[in-house]
Coordinates of C-alpha atoms in Angstrom, one line a residue:
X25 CA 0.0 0.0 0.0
X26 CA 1.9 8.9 -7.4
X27 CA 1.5 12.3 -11.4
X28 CA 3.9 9.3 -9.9
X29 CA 7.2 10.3 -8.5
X30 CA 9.7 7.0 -9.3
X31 CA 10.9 4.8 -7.4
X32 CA 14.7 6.0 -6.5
X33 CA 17.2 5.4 -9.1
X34 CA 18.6 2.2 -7.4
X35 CA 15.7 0.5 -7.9
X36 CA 15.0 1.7 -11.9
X37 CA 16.7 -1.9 -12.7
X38 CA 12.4 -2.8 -12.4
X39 CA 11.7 -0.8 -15.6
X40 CA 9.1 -0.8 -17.6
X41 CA 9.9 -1.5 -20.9
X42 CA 9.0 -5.4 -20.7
X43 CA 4.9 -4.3 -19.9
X44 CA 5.4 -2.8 -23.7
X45 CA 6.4 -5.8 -25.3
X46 CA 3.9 -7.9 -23.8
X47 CA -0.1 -8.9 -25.3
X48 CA -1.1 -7.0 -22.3
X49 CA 0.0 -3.6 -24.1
X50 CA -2.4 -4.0 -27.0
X51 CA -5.7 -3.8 -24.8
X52 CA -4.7 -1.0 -22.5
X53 CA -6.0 2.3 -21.7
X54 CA -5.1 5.9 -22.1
X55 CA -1.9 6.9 -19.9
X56 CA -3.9 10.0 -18.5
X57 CA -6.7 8.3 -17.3
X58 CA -7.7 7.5 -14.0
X59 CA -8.9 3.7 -14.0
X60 CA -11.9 3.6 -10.9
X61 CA -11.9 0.5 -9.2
X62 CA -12.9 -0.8 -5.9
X63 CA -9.9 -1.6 -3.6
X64 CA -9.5 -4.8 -3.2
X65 CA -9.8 -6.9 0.4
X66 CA -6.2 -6.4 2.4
X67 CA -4.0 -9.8 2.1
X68 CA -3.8 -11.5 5.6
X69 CA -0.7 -12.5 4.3
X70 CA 3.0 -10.9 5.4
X71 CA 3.1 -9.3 8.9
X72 CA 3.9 -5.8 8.7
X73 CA 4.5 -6.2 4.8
X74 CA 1.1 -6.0 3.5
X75 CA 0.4 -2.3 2.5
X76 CA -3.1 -3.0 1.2
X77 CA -5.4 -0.7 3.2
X78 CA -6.2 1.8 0.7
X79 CA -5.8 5.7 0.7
X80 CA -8.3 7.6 -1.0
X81 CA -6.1 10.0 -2.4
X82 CA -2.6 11.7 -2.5
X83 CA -3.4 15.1 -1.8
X84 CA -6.1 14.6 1.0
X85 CA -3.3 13.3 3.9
X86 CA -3.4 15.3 7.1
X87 CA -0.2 16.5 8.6
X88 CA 1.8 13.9 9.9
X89 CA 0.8 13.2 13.0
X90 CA 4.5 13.3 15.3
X91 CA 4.3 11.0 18.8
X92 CA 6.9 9.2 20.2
X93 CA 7.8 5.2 20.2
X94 CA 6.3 4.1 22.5
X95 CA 9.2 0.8 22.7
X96 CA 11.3 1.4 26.2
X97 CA 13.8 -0.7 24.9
X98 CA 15.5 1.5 22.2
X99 CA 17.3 -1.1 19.9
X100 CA 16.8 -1.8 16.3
X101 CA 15.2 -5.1 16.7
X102 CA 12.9 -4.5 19.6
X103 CA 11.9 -0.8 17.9
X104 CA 11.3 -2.6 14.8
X105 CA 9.4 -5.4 16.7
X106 CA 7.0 -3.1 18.1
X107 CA 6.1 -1.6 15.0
X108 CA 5.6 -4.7 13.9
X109 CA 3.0 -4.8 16.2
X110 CA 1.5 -1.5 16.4
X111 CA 1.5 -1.5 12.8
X112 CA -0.9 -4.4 12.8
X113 CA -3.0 -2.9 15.5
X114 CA -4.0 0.0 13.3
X115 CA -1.9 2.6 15.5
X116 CA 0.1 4.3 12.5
X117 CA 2.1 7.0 14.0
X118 CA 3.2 5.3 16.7
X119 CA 4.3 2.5 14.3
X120 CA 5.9 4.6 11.9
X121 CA 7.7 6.5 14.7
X122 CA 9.2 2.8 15.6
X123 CA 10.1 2.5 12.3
X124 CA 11.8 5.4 12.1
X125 CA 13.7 4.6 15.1
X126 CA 15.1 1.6 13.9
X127 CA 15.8 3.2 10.3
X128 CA 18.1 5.1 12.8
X129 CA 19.9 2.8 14.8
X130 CA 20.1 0.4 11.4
X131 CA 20.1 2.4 8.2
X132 CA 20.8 -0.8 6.5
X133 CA 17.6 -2.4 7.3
X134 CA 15.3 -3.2 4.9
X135 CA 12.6 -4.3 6.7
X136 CA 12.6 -0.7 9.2
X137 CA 12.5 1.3 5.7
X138 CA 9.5 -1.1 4.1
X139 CA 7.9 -0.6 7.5
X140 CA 8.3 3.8 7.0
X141 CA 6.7 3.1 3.9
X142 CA 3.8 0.6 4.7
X143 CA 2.6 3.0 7.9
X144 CA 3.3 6.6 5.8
X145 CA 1.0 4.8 2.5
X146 CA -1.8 3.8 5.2
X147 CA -2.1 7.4 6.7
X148 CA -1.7 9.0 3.1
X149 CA 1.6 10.3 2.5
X150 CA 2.0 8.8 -0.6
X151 CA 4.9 11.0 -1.5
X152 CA 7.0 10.1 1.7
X153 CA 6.1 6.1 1.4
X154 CA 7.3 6.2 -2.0
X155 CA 11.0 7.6 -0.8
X156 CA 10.7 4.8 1.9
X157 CA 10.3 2.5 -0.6
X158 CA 12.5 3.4 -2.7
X159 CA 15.3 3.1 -0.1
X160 CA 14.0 -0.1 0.9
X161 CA 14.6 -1.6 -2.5
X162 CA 17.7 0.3 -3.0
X163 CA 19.1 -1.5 0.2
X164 CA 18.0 -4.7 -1.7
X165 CA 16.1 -4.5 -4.9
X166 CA 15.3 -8.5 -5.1
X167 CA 13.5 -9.1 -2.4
X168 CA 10.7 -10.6 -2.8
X169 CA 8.6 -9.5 -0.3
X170 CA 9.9 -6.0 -0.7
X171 CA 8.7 -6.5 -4.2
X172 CA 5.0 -7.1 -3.6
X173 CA 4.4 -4.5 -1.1
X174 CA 6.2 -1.8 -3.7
X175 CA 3.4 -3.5 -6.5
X176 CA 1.1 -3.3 -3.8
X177 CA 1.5 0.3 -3.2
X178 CA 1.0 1.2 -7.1
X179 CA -1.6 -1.3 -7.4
X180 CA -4.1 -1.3 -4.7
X181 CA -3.0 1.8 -2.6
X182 CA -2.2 4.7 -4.7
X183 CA -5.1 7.3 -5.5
X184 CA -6.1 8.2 -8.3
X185 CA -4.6 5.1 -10.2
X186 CA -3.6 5.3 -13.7
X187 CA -2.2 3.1 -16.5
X188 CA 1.1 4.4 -15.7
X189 CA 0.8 3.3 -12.0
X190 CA -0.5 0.2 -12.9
X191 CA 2.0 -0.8 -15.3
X192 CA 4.8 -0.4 -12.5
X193 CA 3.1 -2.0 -10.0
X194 CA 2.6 -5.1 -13.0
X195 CA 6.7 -5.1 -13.3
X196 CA 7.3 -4.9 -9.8
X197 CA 5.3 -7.6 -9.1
X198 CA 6.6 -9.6 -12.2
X199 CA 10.2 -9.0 -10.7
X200 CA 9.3 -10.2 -7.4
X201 CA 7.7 -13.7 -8.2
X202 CA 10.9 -14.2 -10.7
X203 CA 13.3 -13.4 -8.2
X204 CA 10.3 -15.3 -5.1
X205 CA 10.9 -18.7 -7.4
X206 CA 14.3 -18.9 -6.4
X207 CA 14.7 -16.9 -3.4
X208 CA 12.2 -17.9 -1.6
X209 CA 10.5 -20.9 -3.3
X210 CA 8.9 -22.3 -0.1
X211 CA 7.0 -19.4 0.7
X212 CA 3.8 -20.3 -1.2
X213 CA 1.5 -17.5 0.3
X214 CA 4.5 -15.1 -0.6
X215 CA 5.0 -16.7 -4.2
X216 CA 0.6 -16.5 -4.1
X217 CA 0.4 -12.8 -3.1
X218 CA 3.0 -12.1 -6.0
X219 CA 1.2 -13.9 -8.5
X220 CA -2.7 -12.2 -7.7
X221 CA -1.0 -8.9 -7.6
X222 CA -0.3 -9.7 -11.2
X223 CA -3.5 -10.3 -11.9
X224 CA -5.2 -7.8 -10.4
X225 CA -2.9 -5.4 -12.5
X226 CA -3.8 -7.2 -15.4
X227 CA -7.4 -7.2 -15.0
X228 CA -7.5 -3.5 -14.2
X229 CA -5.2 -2.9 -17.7
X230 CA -8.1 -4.7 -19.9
X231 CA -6.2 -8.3 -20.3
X232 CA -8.5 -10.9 -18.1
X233 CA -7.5 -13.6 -20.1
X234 CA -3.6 -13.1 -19.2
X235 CA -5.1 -12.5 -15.5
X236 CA -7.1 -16.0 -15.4
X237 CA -3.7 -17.9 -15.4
X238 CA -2.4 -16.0 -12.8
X239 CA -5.3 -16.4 -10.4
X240 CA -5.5 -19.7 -11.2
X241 CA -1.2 -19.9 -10.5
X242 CA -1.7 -18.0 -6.9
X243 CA -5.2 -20.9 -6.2
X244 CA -2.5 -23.3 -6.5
X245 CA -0.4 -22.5 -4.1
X246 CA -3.1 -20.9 -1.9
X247 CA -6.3 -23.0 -2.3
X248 CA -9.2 -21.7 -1.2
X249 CA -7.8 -17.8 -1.2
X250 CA -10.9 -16.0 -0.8
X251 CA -9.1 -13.1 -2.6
X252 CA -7.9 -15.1 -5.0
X253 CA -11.3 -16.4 -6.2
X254 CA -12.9 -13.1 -5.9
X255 CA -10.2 -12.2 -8.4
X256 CA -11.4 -14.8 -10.2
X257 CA -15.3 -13.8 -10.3

């Protein structure tokens, strides 16, 4: 969970130039124009990685509201631990002031930065989530689970969408079931999640024939996803 702002220049290696060469390309909509859906169900899937709780648009955010972490125990793994939690529990600032706290004491973590950018999404700071992002994939741009909550964010998060924004959410969450396949094969509600983001992208692009297959992929490593076979119809 962007006219877009893109993702920092150490993640451009997820371009966009294979979307054009696909089928997909032939069926899809003006660039300029907003494409209305309705947000889909958040996946129960990932912890503190699913970013799925929609914003209903970039430019109606309030101020970012400032509190402390509420985490006695200021390490990077017990600030990033609690907002873990809080993040789950709904209570955003306080999560993304944990997050912020372990960004601190760990610049290098990936998971403190993907948190930033999951909690500043949720509350509506689309332009702040996206730099959070960014530095989250710039600290590793193959992981997997990074992946889908970046596709996430341009797919299911972002208002208004547009092609645009749906086409790099489509290659983001191509990239990360490539690089889930080998990185993190075992992780079937990981490789799942990847694979329905696809098709959710697809759908909304005008190509539900291409988004079938991967519905049908993410049913077979997640039977009975409700998600899934609401994606599905």
């Amino acid at each position: 969970m962007r006219s877009t702002v893109l993702v920092a220049a150490a993640s451009s290696a997820v371009l966009l130039s294979a979307a054009c060469t696909e089928p997909i390309a032939d069926s899809l909509h003006s660039a300029s124009a907003p494409i209305a859906a309705e947000p889909p169900t958040p996946d129960p899937g990932n912890r503190w990685r699913n970013t799925s709780r929609p914003i209903a648009s970039n430019t109606t955010a309030p101020a970012l509201e400032r509190v402390a972490c509420p985490e006695k125990e200021l390490t990077a793994e017990a600030a990033l631990n609690a907002a873990d939690r809080l993040f789950e529990a709904a209570e955003l600032p306080a999560a993304y002031a944990c997050a912020e706290v372990a960004a601190d004491l760990a610049p290098q973590a990936v998971e403190a930065h993907h948190l930033r950018g999951a909690a500043l999404a949720t509350m509506g700071h689309v332009a702040e989530a996206q730099v959070a992002f960014a530095m989250a994939l710039a600290l590793d741009p193959d992981d997997p689970e990074t992946l889908a909550a970046v596709a996430d964010f341009y797919i299911n998060v972002f208002r208004p969408r547009s092609r645009d924004q749906l086409l790099l959410g489509l290659e983001y969450a191509r990239r990360g079931s490539e690089r889930a396949a080998t990185r993190r094969r075992s992780d079937r509600q990981l490789r799942a999640r990847l694979s329905l983001l696809e098709a959710e992208a697809m759908n909304d692009l005008g190509s539900p024939d291409l988004a079938v297959v991967r519905v049908k992929e993410a049913l077979a490593m997640s039977p009975n996803w409700i998600e899934a076979e609401h994606e599905l119809g």
